[in-house]
Amino acid sequence: MTPEKVEKALFIIFAVIAIASALNILLQRSPIYSALSLIGTLLSLSALYLTVRAQFIAAIQIVVYAGAIMVLFLFVIMLLNVPKDQPQIEKQKGLRYLAIPFAGALIAETFYVLRLVPARALPVVAPAMADQAVGTTWSIGVGLFTSYLLPFEVTSVLILMAVVGAMVLARREGD
Amino acid sequence: MISIIIGVLAYVAPVLLQAQPFLKRFEPTLINFLMLSFLLFVVGVAGVLSRRNIIIIFMSIELILNAVNLNLIAFSRYLDINKDALAAKGLAVNPLAGPVFTIFIIVVAAAEAAVGLGIVIAMFRNRETVAIDEIDLLKW
């Protein structure tokens, strides 16, 4: 098999897995199964990042998203021991039909915008010099510490505030 | 369950056989990534609007953020490949912005998950519920 065929097959397989497990998040009643489906979506997106030569982002996706954030979700789900989700009680049934024109408008807008994307779009996946791709750790590191240094530092302040805020919010009143 | 799978296969198999020439010509382009990203975004919006468990709503928000990340990475790759062609047209592009902003989005998602789940724990301690239609203290 040529590399192009492998990339094509990988795109189709992981796109289908991503959509299917994303739908599974909504279809499951139990939050645990939803969280596991979300992990499936995140992992297949990571594989898609690899096919477009964004190696560093693929690794970060697995370590931070599928690792840290989803463990946090599973921890909270198991800590709270929430009952299975019941269908929503509808108070205004007429509003349901109002959703159809809005959804149609969203889809029409999207196709209108996507129409402007060049039809002869060059393949995103192309055999290129892998060492000099933008997705490598080297190029991202250089970018983060030169042209994007200020946003990087502001982000670290944001993380600090989020950690302190989460501790204050989850603390018991008496402590 | 198995009968459902067989039934779906019976429907899908002829379509797949007919789609074989299309699949042979198919090559993942920018627009395919944008369509995939749009589908993930729509599924996330549907989750936010239709579920009443606040934890699943958080997961749907993560899904929306991931759709945005996929968009950024795909555009970054597209700009990287077409850098010379775009420069000939007089457009200066910066393909590095895509991955860098993806990292920032992941960081913001982590912060949002930490604070949001802290709020969920505090809410569950006070009200014994995670259903959003029962959390209506601030509703007028």
Tab-separated table of C-alpha atoms in Angstrom:
chain	number	residue	atom	x	y	z
A	1	MET	CA	0.000	0.000	0.000
A	2	THR	CA	1.223	3.446	-0.831
A	3	PRO	CA	1.417	6.095	1.926
A	4	GLU	CA	-1.429	8.032	0.284
A	5	LYS	CA	-3.710	5.018	0.538
A	6	VAL	CA	-2.777	4.498	4.174
A	7	GLU	CA	-3.506	8.146	4.963
A	8	LYS	CA	-6.832	7.946	3.158
A	9	ALA	CA	-7.826	4.802	5.041
A	10	LEU	CA	-6.721	6.335	8.351
A	11	PHE	CA	-8.757	9.479	7.730
A	12	ILE	CA	-11.922	7.514	6.910
A	13	ILE	CA	-11.558	5.067	9.807
A	14	PHE	CA	-10.812	7.655	12.475
A	15	ALA	CA	-13.376	10.159	11.195
A	16	VAL	CA	-16.064	7.470	11.431
A	17	ILE	CA	-14.907	6.457	14.923
A	18	ALA	CA	-14.870	10.090	16.048
A	19	ILE	CA	-18.420	10.781	14.838
A	20	ALA	CA	-19.784	7.462	16.129
A	21	SER	CA	-18.389	7.843	19.615
A	22	ALA	CA	-19.436	11.510	19.706
A	23	LEU	CA	-22.996	10.385	18.977
A	24	ASN	CA	-22.628	7.683	21.624
A	25	ILE	CA	-21.995	10.410	24.222
A	26	LEU	CA	-25.525	11.664	23.656
A	27	LEU	CA	-27.182	8.256	23.353
A	28	GLN	CA	-25.862	6.745	26.595
A	29	ARG	CA	-27.914	7.216	29.726
A	30	SER	CA	-25.094	6.544	32.161
A	31	PRO	CA	-22.485	9.345	32.491
A	32	ILE	CA	-19.625	6.836	32.818
A	33	TYR	CA	-20.292	5.417	29.345
A	34	SER	CA	-20.544	8.946	27.965
A	35	ALA	CA	-17.134	9.770	29.409
A	36	LEU	CA	-15.623	6.608	27.882
A	37	SER	CA	-17.112	7.512	24.476
A	38	LEU	CA	-15.625	10.988	24.770
A	39	ILE	CA	-12.229	9.375	25.364
A	40	GLY	CA	-12.739	7.414	22.123
A	41	THR	CA	-13.457	10.643	20.243
A	42	LEU	CA	-10.395	12.337	21.717
A	43	LEU	CA	-8.121	9.413	20.820
A	44	SER	CA	-9.342	9.240	17.217
A	45	LEU	CA	-8.893	13.020	16.873
A	46	SER	CA	-5.343	12.529	18.112
A	47	ALA	CA	-4.775	9.952	15.356
A	48	LEU	CA	-6.158	12.460	12.826
A	49	TYR	CA	-3.691	15.060	14.092
A	50	LEU	CA	-0.908	12.566	13.406
A	51	THR	CA	-2.023	12.173	9.785
A	52	VAL	CA	-1.647	15.936	9.257
A	53	ARG	CA	1.813	15.916	10.868
A	54	ALA	CA	0.870	17.681	14.094
A	55	GLN	CA	2.790	15.263	16.304
A	56	PHE	CA	3.132	17.488	19.347
A	57	ILE	CA	-0.567	18.359	19.435
A	58	ALA	CA	-1.429	14.651	19.084
A	59	ALA	CA	0.709	13.827	22.123
A	60	ILE	CA	-0.739	16.745	24.107
A	61	GLN	CA	-4.234	15.640	23.129
A	62	ILE	CA	-3.664	12.211	24.661
A	63	VAL	CA	-1.741	13.355	27.740
A	64	VAL	CA	-3.829	16.391	28.717
A	65	TYR	CA	-7.271	15.645	27.299
A	66	ALA	CA	-7.654	11.881	27.376
A	67	GLY	CA	-5.418	11.692	30.427
A	68	ALA	CA	-5.839	14.569	32.843
A	69	ILE	CA	-9.181	16.154	31.941
A	70	MET	CA	-11.071	12.898	31.441
A	71	VAL	CA	-9.689	11.459	34.679
A	72	LEU	CA	-11.040	14.580	36.385
A	73	PHE	CA	-14.446	13.952	34.782
A	74	LEU	CA	-14.497	10.263	35.758
A	75	PHE	CA	-13.386	11.168	39.274
A	76	VAL	CA	-16.268	13.625	39.705
A	77	ILE	CA	-18.799	11.193	38.191
A	78	MET	CA	-17.746	8.443	40.583
A	79	LEU	CA	-17.515	10.842	43.521
A	80	LEU	CA	-21.050	12.163	43.082
A	81	ASN	CA	-22.613	8.782	42.273
A	82	VAL	CA	-25.232	10.490	40.117
A	83	PRO	CA	-28.331	8.554	39.092
A	84	LYS	CA	-28.956	7.724	35.443
A	85	ASP	CA	-30.160	10.619	33.353
A	86	GLN	CA	-33.887	10.908	32.840
A	87	PRO	CA	-35.355	12.526	29.723
A	88	GLN	CA	-36.040	16.203	30.081
A	89	ILE	CA	-39.501	17.226	31.217
A	90	GLU	CA	-40.872	19.460	28.502
A	91	LYS	CA	-42.718	22.485	29.731
A	92	GLN	CA	-43.323	24.195	26.399
A	93	LYS	CA	-43.898	21.574	23.727
A	94	GLY	CA	-44.404	24.129	20.960
A	95	LEU	CA	-40.820	25.310	21.233
A	96	ARG	CA	-39.647	21.955	19.877
A	97	TYR	CA	-40.892	22.832	16.390
A	98	LEU	CA	-39.131	26.189	16.568
A	99	ALA	CA	-35.874	24.228	16.649
A	100	ILE	CA	-36.293	22.984	13.070
A	101	PRO	CA	-35.934	26.380	11.306
A	102	PHE	CA	-33.003	27.318	13.537
A	103	ALA	CA	-31.192	24.038	12.834
A	104	GLY	CA	-31.890	24.509	9.120
A	105	ALA	CA	-30.483	28.023	9.288
A	106	LEU	CA	-27.306	26.757	11.008
A	107	ILE	CA	-26.752	24.057	8.390
A	108	ALA	CA	-27.481	26.448	5.514
A	109	GLU	CA	-25.032	29.004	6.909
A	110	THR	CA	-22.336	26.344	7.241
A	111	PHE	CA	-22.742	25.112	3.691
A	112	TYR	CA	-22.742	28.717	2.476
A	113	VAL	CA	-19.399	29.289	4.192
A	114	LEU	CA	-17.922	25.941	3.116
A	115	ARG	CA	-18.882	26.793	-0.470
A	116	LEU	CA	-16.244	29.546	-0.338
A	117	VAL	CA	-13.490	27.031	0.447
A	118	PRO	CA	-11.579	26.483	-2.807
A	119	ALA	CA	-13.064	23.491	-4.603
A	120	ARG	CA	-9.669	22.323	-5.818
A	121	ALA	CA	-8.419	22.361	-2.253
A	122	LEU	CA	-4.971	20.867	-2.058
A	123	PRO	CA	-4.738	17.792	0.134
A	124	VAL	CA	-4.064	18.572	3.738
A	125	VAL	CA	-2.135	15.329	3.921
A	126	ALA	CA	0.913	15.501	1.724
A	127	PRO	CA	4.331	13.914	1.849
A	128	ALA	CA	6.473	16.791	3.027
A	129	MET	CA	9.652	17.315	4.909
A	130	ALA	CA	8.555	15.869	8.233
A	131	ASP	CA	11.399	17.465	10.195
A	132	GLN	CA	10.436	20.999	9.224
A	133	ALA	CA	6.685	20.654	9.673
A	134	VAL	CA	4.973	23.218	11.901
A	135	GLY	CA	3.670	20.507	14.208
A	136	THR	CA	7.018	19.449	15.647
A	137	THR	CA	7.949	20.161	19.245
A	138	TRP	CA	10.863	22.294	18.081
A	139	SER	CA	8.842	24.734	15.967
A	140	ILE	CA	6.029	25.002	18.540
A	141	GLY	CA	8.532	25.585	21.334
A	142	VAL	CA	10.296	28.317	19.385
A	143	GLY	CA	6.947	29.929	18.603
A	144	LEU	CA	5.725	29.770	22.194
A	145	PHE	CA	8.843	31.374	23.628
A	146	THR	CA	9.376	34.066	20.992
A	147	SER	CA	6.360	35.535	19.214
A	148	TYR	CA	3.733	34.132	21.618
A	149	LEU	CA	5.588	34.711	24.880
A	150	LEU	CA	3.090	37.150	26.395
A	151	PRO	CA	0.004	34.943	25.780
A	152	PHE	CA	1.988	32.015	27.183
A	153	GLU	CA	2.710	33.860	30.435
A	154	VAL	CA	-0.873	35.115	30.710
A	155	THR	CA	-2.027	31.507	30.280
A	156	SER	CA	0.081	30.413	33.229
A	157	VAL	CA	-1.591	33.089	35.372
A	158	LEU	CA	-4.962	31.795	34.146
A	159	ILE	CA	-4.064	28.240	35.192
A	160	LEU	CA	-2.993	29.478	38.628
A	161	MET	CA	-6.297	31.327	39.061
A	162	ALA	CA	-8.235	28.240	37.935
A	163	VAL	CA	-6.433	26.012	40.460
A	164	VAL	CA	-7.081	28.445	43.321
A	165	GLY	CA	-10.678	28.939	42.201
A	166	ALA	CA	-11.364	25.204	41.990
A	167	MET	CA	-9.951	24.680	45.477
A	168	VAL	CA	-12.049	27.511	46.912
A	169	LEU	CA	-15.206	26.267	45.179
A	170	ALA	CA	-14.868	22.608	46.192
A	171	ARG	CA	-13.911	23.397	49.804
A	172	ARG	CA	-16.308	22.711	52.671
A	173	GLU	CA	-17.862	25.755	54.299
A	174	GLY	CA	-16.476	25.087	57.799
A	175	ASP	CA	-12.786	24.720	56.873
B	1	MET	CA	-28.795	-5.968	18.995
B	2	ILE	CA	-27.148	-8.300	16.451
B	3	SER	CA	-30.223	-8.154	14.252
B	4	ILE	CA	-30.004	-4.376	14.254
B	5	ILE	CA	-26.367	-4.551	13.148
B	6	ILE	CA	-27.202	-7.029	10.367
B	7	GLY	CA	-30.095	-4.840	9.248
B	8	VAL	CA	-27.903	-1.746	9.150
B	9	LEU	CA	-25.232	-3.689	7.230
B	10	ALA	CA	-27.817	-4.828	4.687
B	11	TYR	CA	-28.637	-1.188	4.055
B	12	VAL	CA	-25.070	0.088	4.140
B	13	ALA	CA	-23.323	-2.614	2.084
B	14	PRO	CA	-24.846	-1.723	-1.337
B	15	VAL	CA	-24.183	1.958	-0.680
B	16	LEU	CA	-20.565	1.169	0.154
B	17	LEU	CA	-20.195	-0.945	-2.990
B	18	GLN	CA	-21.588	1.897	-5.080
B	19	ALA	CA	-19.327	4.343	-3.277
B	20	GLN	CA	-16.195	2.378	-4.152
B	21	PRO	CA	-15.190	4.534	-7.170
B	22	PHE	CA	-15.738	7.608	-5.021
B	23	LEU	CA	-13.598	6.163	-2.250
B	24	LYS	CA	-10.860	5.416	-4.792
B	25	ARG	CA	-10.789	9.030	-5.916
B	26	PHE	CA	-11.233	10.333	-2.365
B	27	GLU	CA	-8.330	12.201	-0.834
B	28	PRO	CA	-8.591	13.925	2.540
B	29	THR	CA	-8.635	17.641	1.775
B	30	LEU	CA	-9.210	20.755	3.812
B	31	ILE	CA	-12.949	20.603	3.240
B	32	ASN	CA	-13.199	17.048	4.617
B	33	PHE	CA	-11.567	18.172	7.832
B	34	LEU	CA	-13.916	21.158	7.997
B	35	MET	CA	-16.948	18.898	7.499
B	36	LEU	CA	-15.750	16.512	10.221
B	37	SER	CA	-15.196	19.466	12.523
B	38	PHE	CA	-18.681	20.787	11.735
B	39	LEU	CA	-20.257	17.408	12.521
B	40	LEU	CA	-18.462	17.216	15.875
B	41	PHE	CA	-19.542	20.794	16.635
B	42	VAL	CA	-23.190	19.984	15.826
B	43	VAL	CA	-23.132	16.870	18.009
B	44	GLY	CA	-21.688	18.967	20.837
B	45	VAL	CA	-24.360	21.656	20.460
B	46	ALA	CA	-27.063	18.967	20.429
B	47	GLY	CA	-25.611	17.568	23.658
B	48	VAL	CA	-25.600	20.970	25.348
B	49	LEU	CA	-29.208	21.576	24.328
B	50	SER	CA	-30.736	18.154	24.900
B	51	ARG	CA	-29.207	16.627	28.040
B	52	ARG	CA	-30.031	17.651	31.592
B	53	ASN	CA	-27.040	16.140	33.391
B	54	ILE	CA	-24.605	19.009	33.890
B	55	ILE	CA	-21.549	16.722	33.641
B	56	ILE	CA	-22.597	15.529	30.183
B	57	ILE	CA	-23.138	19.166	29.191
B	58	PHE	CA	-19.532	19.832	30.207
B	59	MET	CA	-18.412	16.883	28.067
B	60	SER	CA	-20.317	18.316	25.100
B	61	ILE	CA	-18.514	21.627	25.592
B	62	GLU	CA	-15.212	19.733	25.472
B	63	LEU	CA	-16.402	18.176	22.210
B	64	ILE	CA	-17.095	21.647	20.760
B	65	LEU	CA	-13.624	22.826	21.779
B	66	ASN	CA	-12.130	19.755	20.085
B	67	ALA	CA	-13.980	20.581	16.877
B	68	VAL	CA	-12.373	24.030	16.979
B	69	ASN	CA	-8.949	22.457	17.552
B	70	LEU	CA	-9.380	20.196	14.527
B	71	ASN	CA	-10.254	23.260	12.428
B	72	LEU	CA	-7.148	25.116	13.582
B	73	ILE	CA	-4.832	22.172	12.907
B	74	ALA	CA	-6.318	21.513	9.450
B	75	PHE	CA	-5.996	25.176	8.441
B	76	SER	CA	-2.454	25.276	9.783
B	77	ARG	CA	-1.497	22.281	7.644
B	78	TYR	CA	-3.238	23.789	4.618
B	79	LEU	CA	-1.402	27.104	5.008
B	80	ASP	CA	1.896	25.301	5.573
B	81	ILE	CA	1.583	23.329	2.344
B	82	ASN	CA	0.392	26.299	0.285
B	83	LYS	CA	2.749	28.855	1.817
B	84	ASP	CA	4.619	29.515	-1.422
B	85	ALA	CA	1.490	29.697	-3.575
B	86	LEU	CA	-0.116	32.151	-1.152
B	87	ALA	CA	3.056	34.218	-0.897
B	88	ALA	CA	3.043	34.534	-4.691
B	89	LYS	CA	-0.431	36.055	-4.365
B	90	GLY	CA	0.883	38.537	-1.807
B	91	LEU	CA	-0.651	36.840	1.267
B	92	ALA	CA	1.695	36.449	4.226
B	93	VAL	CA	0.570	33.441	6.283
B	94	ASN	CA	1.677	32.136	9.657
B	95	PRO	CA	1.033	28.372	9.893
B	96	LEU	CA	2.489	28.239	13.398
B	97	ALA	CA	-0.476	30.133	14.851
B	98	GLY	CA	-2.721	27.057	14.500
B	99	PRO	CA	-0.851	24.655	16.816
B	100	VAL	CA	0.007	27.425	19.277
B	101	PHE	CA	-3.605	28.502	19.633
B	102	THR	CA	-4.614	24.851	19.909
B	103	ILE	CA	-2.345	24.591	22.941
B	104	PHE	CA	-3.972	27.692	24.432
B	105	ILE	CA	-7.429	26.222	23.835
B	106	ILE	CA	-6.427	22.969	25.544
B	107	VAL	CA	-5.127	24.964	28.518
B	108	VAL	CA	-8.335	26.984	28.746
B	109	ALA	CA	-10.359	23.751	28.492
B	110	ALA	CA	-8.397	22.269	31.393
B	111	ALA	CA	-8.980	25.386	33.502
B	112	GLU	CA	-12.660	25.409	32.573
B	113	ALA	CA	-13.059	21.726	33.501
B	114	ALA	CA	-11.367	22.261	36.877
B	115	VAL	CA	-13.490	25.291	37.821
B	116	GLY	CA	-16.689	23.848	36.329
B	117	LEU	CA	-16.366	20.527	38.131
B	118	GLY	CA	-15.593	22.427	41.345
B	119	ILE	CA	-18.884	24.276	40.886
B	120	VAL	CA	-20.653	20.946	40.227
B	121	ILE	CA	-19.277	19.451	43.449
B	122	ALA	CA	-20.275	22.529	45.473
B	123	MET	CA	-23.743	22.462	43.871
B	124	PHE	CA	-24.189	18.753	44.568
B	125	ARG	CA	-23.190	19.280	48.186
B	126	ASN	CA	-25.822	22.004	48.622
B	127	ARG	CA	-28.711	20.791	46.439
B	128	GLU	CA	-28.102	17.023	45.969
B	129	THR	CA	-28.683	17.238	42.229
B	130	VAL	CA	-26.839	17.560	38.922
B	131	ALA	CA	-29.946	18.119	36.767
B	132	ILE	CA	-29.860	21.582	35.241
B	133	ASP	CA	-33.616	22.138	35.426
B	134	GLU	CA	-33.501	21.705	39.203
B	135	ILE	CA	-30.655	24.226	39.559
B	136	ASP	CA	-32.862	27.316	39.249
B	137	LEU	CA	-31.961	29.442	42.252
B	138	LEU	CA	-30.967	32.437	40.111
B	139	LYS	CA	-33.917	32.084	37.713
B	140	TRP	CA	-36.402	34.980	37.812
